[in-house]
mmCIF file with all atom_site columns, C-alpha atoms in Angstrom:
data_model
loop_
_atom_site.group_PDB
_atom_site.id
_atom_site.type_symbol
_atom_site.label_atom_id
_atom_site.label_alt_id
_atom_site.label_comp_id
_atom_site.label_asym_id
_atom_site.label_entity_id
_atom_site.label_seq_id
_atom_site.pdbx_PDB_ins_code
_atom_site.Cartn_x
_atom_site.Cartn_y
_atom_site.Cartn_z
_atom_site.occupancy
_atom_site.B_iso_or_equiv
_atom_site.pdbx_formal_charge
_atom_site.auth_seq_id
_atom_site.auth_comp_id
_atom_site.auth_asym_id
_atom_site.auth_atom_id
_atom_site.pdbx_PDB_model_num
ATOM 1   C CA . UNK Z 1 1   ? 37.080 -144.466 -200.077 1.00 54.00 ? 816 UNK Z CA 1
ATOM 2   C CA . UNK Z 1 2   ? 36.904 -146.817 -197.135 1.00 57.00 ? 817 UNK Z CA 1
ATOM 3   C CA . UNK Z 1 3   ? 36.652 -150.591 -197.582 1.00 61.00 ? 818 UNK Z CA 1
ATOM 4   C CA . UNK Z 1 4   ? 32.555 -150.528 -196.808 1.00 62.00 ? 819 UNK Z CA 1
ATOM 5   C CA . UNK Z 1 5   ? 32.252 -147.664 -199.564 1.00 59.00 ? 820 UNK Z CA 1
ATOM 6   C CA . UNK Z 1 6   ? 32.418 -144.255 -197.130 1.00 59.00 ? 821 UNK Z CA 1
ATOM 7   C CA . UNK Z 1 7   ? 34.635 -141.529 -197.775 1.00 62.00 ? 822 UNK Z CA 1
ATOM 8   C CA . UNK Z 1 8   ? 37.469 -140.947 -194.722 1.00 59.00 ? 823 UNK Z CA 1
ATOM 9   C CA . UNK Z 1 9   ? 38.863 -137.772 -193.401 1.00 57.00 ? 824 UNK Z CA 1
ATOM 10  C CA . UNK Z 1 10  ? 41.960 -136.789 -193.981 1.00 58.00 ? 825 UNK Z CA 1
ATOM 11  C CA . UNK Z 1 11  ? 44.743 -137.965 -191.312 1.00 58.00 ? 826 UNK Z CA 1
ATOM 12  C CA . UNK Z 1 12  ? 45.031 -134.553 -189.812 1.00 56.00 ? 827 UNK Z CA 1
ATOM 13  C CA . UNK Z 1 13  ? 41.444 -134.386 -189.240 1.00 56.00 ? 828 UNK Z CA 1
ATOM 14  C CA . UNK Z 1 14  ? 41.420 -137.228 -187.560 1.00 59.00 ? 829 UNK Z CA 1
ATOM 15  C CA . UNK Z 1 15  ? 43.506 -136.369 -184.217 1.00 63.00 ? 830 UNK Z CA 1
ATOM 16  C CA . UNK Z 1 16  ? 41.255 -136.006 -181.139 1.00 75.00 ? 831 UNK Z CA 1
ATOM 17  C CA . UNK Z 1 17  ? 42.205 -132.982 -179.042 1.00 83.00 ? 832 UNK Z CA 1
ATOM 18  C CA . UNK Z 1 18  ? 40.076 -131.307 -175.579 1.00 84.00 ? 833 UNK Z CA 1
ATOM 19  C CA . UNK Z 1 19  ? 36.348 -130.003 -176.665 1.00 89.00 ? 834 UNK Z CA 1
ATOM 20  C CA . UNK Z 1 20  ? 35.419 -127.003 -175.874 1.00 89.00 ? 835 UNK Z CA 1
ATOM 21  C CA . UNK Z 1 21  ? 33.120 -128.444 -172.834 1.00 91.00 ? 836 UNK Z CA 1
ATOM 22  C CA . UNK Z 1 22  ? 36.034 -130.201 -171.473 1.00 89.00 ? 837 UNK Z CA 1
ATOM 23  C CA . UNK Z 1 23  ? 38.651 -127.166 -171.106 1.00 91.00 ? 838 UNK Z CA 1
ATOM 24  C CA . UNK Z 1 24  ? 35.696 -124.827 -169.219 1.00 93.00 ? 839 UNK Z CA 1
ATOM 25  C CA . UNK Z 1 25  ? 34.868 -127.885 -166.942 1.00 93.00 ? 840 UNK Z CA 1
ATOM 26  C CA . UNK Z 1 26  ? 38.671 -127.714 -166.316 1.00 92.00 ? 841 UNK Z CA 1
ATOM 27  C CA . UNK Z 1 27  ? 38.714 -124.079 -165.559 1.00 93.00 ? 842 UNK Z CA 1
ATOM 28  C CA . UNK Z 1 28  ? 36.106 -123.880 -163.573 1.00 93.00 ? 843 UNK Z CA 1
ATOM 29  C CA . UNK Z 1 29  ? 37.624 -126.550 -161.652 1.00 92.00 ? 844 UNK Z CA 1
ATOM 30  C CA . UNK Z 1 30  ? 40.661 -124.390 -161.051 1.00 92.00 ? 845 UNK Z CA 1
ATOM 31  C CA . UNK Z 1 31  ? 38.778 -121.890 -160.198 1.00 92.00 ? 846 UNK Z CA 1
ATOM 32  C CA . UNK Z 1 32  ? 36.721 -123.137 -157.442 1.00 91.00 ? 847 UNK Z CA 1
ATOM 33  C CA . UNK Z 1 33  ? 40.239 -125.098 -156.022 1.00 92.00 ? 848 UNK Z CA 1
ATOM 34  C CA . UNK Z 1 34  ? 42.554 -122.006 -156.557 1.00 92.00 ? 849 UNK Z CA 1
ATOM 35  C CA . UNK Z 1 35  ? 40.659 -119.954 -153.832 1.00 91.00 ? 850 UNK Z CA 1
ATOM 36  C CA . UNK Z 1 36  ? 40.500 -122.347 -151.462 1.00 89.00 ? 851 UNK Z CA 1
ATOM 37  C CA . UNK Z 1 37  ? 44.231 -123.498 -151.591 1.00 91.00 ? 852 UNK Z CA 1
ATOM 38  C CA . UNK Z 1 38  ? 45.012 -119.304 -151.168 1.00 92.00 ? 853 UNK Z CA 1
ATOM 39  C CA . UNK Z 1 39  ? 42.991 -119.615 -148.148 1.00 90.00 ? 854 UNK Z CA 1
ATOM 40  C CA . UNK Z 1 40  ? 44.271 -122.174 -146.677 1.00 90.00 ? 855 UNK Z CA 1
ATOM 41  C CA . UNK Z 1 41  ? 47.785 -121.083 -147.222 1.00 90.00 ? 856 UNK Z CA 1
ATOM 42  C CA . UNK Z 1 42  ? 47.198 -117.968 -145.276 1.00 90.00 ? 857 UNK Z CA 1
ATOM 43  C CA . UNK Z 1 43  ? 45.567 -119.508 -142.801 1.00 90.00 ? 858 UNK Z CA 1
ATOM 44  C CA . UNK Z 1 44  ? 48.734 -121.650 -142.283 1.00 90.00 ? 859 UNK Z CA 1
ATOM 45  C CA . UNK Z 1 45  ? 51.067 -118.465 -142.162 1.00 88.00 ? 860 UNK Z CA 1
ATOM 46  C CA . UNK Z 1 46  ? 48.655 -116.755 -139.198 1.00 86.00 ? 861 UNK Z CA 1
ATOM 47  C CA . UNK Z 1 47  ? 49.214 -119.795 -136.994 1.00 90.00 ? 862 UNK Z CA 1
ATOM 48  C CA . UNK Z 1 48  ? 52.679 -119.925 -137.842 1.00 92.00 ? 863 UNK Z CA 1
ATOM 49  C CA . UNK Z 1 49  ? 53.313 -116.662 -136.804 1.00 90.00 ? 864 UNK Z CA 1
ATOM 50  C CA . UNK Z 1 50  ? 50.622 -116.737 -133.879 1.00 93.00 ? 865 UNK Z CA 1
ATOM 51  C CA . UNK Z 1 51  ? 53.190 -120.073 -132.959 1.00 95.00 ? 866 UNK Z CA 1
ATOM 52  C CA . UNK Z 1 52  ? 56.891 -118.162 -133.020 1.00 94.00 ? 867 UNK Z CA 1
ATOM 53  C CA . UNK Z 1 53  ? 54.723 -115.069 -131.016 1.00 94.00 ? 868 UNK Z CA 1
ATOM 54  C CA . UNK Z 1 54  ? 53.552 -117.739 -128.479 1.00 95.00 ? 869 UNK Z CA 1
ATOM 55  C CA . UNK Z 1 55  ? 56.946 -119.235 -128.144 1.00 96.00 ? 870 UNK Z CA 1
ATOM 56  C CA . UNK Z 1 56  ? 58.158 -116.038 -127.294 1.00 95.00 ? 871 UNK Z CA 1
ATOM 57  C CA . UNK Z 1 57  ? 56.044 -115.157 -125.088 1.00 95.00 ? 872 UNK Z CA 1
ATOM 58  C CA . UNK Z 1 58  ? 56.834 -118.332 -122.885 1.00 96.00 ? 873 UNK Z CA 1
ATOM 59  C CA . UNK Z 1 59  ? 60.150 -117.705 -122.926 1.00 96.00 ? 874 UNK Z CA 1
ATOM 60  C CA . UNK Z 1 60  ? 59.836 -113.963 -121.669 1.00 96.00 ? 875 UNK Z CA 1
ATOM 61  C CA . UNK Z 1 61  ? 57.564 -115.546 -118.758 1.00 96.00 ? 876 UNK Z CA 1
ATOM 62  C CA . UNK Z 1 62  ? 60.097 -117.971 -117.677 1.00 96.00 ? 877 UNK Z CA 1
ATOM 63  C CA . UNK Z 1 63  ? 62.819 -115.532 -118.176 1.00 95.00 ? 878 UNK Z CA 1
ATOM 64  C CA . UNK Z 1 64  ? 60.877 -113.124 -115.890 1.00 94.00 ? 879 UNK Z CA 1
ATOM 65  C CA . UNK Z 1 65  ? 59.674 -116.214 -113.342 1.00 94.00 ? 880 UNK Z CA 1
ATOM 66  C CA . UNK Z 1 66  ? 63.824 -116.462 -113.323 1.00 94.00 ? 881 UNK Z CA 1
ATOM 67  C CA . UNK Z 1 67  ? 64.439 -112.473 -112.499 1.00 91.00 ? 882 UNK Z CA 1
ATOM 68  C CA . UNK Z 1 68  ? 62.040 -113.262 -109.977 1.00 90.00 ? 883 UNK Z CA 1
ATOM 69  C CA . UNK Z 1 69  ? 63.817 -115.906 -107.822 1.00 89.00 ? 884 UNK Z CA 1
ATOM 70  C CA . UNK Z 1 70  ? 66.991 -114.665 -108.412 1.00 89.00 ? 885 UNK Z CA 1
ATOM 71  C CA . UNK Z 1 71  ? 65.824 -110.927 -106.830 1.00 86.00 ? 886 UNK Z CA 1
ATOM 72  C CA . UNK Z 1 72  ? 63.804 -112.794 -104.140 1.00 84.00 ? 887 UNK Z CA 1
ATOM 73  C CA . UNK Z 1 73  ? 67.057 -114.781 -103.017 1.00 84.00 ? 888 UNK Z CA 1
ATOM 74  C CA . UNK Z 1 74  ? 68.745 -111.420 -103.314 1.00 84.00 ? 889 UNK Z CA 1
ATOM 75  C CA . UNK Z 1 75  ? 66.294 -109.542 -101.333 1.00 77.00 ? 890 UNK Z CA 1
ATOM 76  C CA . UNK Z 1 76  ? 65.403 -112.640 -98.836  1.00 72.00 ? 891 UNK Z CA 1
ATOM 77  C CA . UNK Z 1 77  ? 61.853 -111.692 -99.521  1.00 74.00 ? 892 UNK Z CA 1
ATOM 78  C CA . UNK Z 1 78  ? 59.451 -113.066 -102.118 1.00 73.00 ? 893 UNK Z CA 1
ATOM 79  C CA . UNK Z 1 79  ? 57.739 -110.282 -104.315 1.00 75.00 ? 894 UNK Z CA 1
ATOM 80  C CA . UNK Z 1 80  ? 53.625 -109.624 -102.829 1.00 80.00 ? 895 UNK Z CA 1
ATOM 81  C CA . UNK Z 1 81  ? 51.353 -108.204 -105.135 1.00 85.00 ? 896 UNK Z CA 1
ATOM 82  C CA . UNK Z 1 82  ? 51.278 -107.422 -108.439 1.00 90.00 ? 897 UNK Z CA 1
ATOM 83  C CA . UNK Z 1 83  ? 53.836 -105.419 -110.693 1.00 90.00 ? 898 UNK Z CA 1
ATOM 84  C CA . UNK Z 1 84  ? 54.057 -104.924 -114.382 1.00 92.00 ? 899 UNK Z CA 1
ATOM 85  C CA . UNK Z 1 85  ? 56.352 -103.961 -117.118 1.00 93.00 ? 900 UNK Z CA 1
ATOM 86  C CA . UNK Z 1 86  ? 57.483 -104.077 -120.282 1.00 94.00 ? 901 UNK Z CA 1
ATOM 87  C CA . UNK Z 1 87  ? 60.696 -106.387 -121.376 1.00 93.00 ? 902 UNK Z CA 1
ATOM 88  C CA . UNK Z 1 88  ? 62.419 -106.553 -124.758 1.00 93.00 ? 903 UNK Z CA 1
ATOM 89  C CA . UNK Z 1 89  ? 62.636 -110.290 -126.795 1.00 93.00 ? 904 UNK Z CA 1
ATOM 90  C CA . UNK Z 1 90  ? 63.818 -111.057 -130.320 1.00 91.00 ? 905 UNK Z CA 1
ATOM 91  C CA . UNK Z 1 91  ? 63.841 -107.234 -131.075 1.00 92.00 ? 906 UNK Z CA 1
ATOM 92  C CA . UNK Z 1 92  ? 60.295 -106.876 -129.752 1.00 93.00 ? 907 UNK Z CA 1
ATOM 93  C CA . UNK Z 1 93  ? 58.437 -105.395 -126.445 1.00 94.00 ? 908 UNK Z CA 1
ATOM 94  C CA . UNK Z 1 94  ? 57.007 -107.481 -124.509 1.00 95.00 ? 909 UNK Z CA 1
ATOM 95  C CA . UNK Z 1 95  ? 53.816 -106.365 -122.217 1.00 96.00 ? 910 UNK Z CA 1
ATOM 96  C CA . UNK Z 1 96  ? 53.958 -108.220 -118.506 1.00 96.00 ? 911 UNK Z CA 1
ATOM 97  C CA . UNK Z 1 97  ? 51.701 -108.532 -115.561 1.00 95.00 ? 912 UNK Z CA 1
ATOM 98  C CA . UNK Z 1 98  ? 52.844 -110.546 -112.108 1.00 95.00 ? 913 UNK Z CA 1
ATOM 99  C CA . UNK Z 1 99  ? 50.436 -111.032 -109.414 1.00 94.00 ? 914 UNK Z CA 1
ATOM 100 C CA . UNK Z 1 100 ? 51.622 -112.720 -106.501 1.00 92.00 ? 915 UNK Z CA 1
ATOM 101 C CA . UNK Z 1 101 ? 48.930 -114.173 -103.963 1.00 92.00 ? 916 UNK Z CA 1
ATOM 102 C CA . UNK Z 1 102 ? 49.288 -116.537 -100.761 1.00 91.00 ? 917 UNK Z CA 1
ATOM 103 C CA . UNK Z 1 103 ? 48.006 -119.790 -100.988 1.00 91.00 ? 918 UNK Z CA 1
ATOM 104 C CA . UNK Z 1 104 ? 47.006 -122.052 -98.196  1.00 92.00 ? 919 UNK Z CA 1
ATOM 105 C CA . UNK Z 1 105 ? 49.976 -123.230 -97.424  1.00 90.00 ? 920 UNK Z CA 1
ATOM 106 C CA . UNK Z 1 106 ? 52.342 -121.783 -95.316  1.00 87.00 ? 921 UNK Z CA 1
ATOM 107 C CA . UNK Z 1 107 ? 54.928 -119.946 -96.869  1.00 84.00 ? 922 UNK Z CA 1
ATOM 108 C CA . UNK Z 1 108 ? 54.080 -121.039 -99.980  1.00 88.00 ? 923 UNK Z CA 1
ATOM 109 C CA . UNK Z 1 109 ? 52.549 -118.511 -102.964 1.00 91.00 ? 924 UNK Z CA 1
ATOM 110 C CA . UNK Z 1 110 ? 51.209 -118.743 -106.132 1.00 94.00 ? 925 UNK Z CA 1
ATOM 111 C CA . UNK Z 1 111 ? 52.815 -116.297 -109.056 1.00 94.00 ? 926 UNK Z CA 1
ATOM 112 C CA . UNK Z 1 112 ? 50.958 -115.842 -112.288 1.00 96.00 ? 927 UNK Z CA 1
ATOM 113 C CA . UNK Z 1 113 ? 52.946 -114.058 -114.869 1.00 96.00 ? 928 UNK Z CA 1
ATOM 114 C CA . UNK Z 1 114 ? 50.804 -112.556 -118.138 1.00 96.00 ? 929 UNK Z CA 1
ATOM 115 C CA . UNK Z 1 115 ? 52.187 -111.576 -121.177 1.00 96.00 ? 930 UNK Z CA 1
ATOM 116 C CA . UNK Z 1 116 ? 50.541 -109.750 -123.774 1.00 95.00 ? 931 UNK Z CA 1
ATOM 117 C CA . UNK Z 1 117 ? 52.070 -108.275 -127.275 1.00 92.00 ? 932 UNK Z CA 1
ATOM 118 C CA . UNK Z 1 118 ? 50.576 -104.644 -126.377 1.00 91.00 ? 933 UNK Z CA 1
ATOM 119 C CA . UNK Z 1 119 ? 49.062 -102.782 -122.695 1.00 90.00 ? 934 UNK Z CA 1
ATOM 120 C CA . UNK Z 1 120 ? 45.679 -103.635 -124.538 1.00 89.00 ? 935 UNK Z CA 1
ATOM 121 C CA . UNK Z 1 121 ? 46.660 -107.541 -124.422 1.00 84.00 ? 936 UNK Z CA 1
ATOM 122 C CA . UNK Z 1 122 ? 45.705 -107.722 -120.515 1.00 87.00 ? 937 UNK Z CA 1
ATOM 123 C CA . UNK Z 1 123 ? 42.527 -109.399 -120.789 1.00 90.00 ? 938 UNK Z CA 1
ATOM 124 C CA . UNK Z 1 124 ? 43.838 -111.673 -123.207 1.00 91.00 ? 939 UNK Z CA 1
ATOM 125 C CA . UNK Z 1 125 ? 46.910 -112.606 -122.861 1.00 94.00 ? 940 UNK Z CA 1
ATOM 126 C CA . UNK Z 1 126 ? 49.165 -114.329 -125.359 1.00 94.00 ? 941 UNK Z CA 1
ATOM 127 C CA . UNK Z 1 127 ? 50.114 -116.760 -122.494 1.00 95.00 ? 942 UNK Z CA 1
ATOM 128 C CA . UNK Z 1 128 ? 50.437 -117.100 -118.972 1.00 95.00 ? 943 UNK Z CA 1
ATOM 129 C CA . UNK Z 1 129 ? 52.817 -118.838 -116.839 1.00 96.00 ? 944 UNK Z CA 1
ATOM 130 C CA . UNK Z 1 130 ? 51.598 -120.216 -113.011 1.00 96.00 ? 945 UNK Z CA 1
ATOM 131 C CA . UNK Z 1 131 ? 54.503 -121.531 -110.665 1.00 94.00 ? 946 UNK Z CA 1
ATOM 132 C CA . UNK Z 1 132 ? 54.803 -121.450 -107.085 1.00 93.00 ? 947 UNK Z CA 1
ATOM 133 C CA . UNK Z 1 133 ? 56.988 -120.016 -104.921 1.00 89.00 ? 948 UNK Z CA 1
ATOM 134 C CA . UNK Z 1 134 ? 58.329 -120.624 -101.615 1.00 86.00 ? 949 UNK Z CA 1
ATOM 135 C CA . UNK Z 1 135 ? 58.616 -117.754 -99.503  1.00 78.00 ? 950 UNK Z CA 1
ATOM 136 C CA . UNK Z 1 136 ? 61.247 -119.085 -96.945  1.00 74.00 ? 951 UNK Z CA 1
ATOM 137 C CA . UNK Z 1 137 ? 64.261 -117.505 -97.794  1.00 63.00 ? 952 UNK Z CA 1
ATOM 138 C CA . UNK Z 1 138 ? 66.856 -119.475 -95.895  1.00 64.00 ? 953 UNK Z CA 1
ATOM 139 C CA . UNK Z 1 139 ? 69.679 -120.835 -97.795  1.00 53.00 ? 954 UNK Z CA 1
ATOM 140 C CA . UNK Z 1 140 ? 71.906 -121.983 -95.212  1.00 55.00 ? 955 UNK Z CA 1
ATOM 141 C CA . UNK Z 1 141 ? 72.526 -126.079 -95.813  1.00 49.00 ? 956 UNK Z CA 1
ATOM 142 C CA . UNK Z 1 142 ? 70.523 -128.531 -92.493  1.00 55.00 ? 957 UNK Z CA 1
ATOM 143 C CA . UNK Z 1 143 ? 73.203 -129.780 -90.092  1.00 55.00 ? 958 UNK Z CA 1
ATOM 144 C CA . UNK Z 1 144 ? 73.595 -132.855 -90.879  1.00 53.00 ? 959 UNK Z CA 1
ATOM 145 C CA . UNK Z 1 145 ? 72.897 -132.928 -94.574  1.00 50.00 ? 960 UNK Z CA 1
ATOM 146 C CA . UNK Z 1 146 ? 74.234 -134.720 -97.316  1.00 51.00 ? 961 UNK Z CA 1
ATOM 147 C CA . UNK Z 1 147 ? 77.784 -134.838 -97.534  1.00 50.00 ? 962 UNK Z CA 1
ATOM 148 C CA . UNK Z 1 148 ? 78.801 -134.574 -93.609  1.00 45.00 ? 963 UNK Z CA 1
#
């Protein structure tokens, strides 16, 4: 018996552990969070790879906008038109589209380069590249330049 005259519990009794109510509030709040964290994970790992794809993509345009100066100066004539092709990256094929347009100044064009994952891509491409070009070939140094 207690002091004020009630009988106690034994010791072992007495240790306080998680009700019944208070695990199931727990799980449910797993539950609900779980999901969402899943979710958002995978939403993380599409824009990562959306990211590397996009990066690669500007890299095959500006290797391409390259390919393109060097056979202009080549050629001594700048590319008019459009072409398309497909160029290997990273173990991948790459889906291109060049259209080459004058602008309104002289000599001077404007060269948009597409580039797509598959042929279906063209309408939407994964990214496009704009430069412009000048179309005056002539590589021979002014007399009088620099250096004279």
């Amino acid at each position: 018996m207690s002091r004020n005259g009630s009988r106690t519990r034994p010791r072992l009794l007495q240790q306080r552990g998680f009700t019944l109510v208070e695990v199931m509030v727990a799980l449910a709040v797993v539950a609900i969070a779980l999901p969402a964290l899943l979710v958002a994970l995978s939403q993380h790992v599409d824009a990562t790879g959306y990211m590397r794809d996009k990066s690669l993509a500007q890299l095959v345009a500006a290797n391409k906008l390259e390919e393109l100066r060097i056979l202009s100066r080549a050629g001594q004539s700048l590319l008019r038109g459009q072409d398309s092709g497909v160029s290997g990256m990273a173990g991948r094929d790459w889906h291109w589209w060049l259209d080459s347009e004058p602008t309104q100044v002289t000599n001077f064009y404007r060269v948009e380069i597409d580039i797509a994952t598959s042929e279906e891509g063209r309408n939407q491409p994964l990214y496009t590249l704009v430069a412009f070009l000048s179309a005056d070939m002539n590589t021979e140094p002014e007399a009088g330049g620099a250096g004279q």
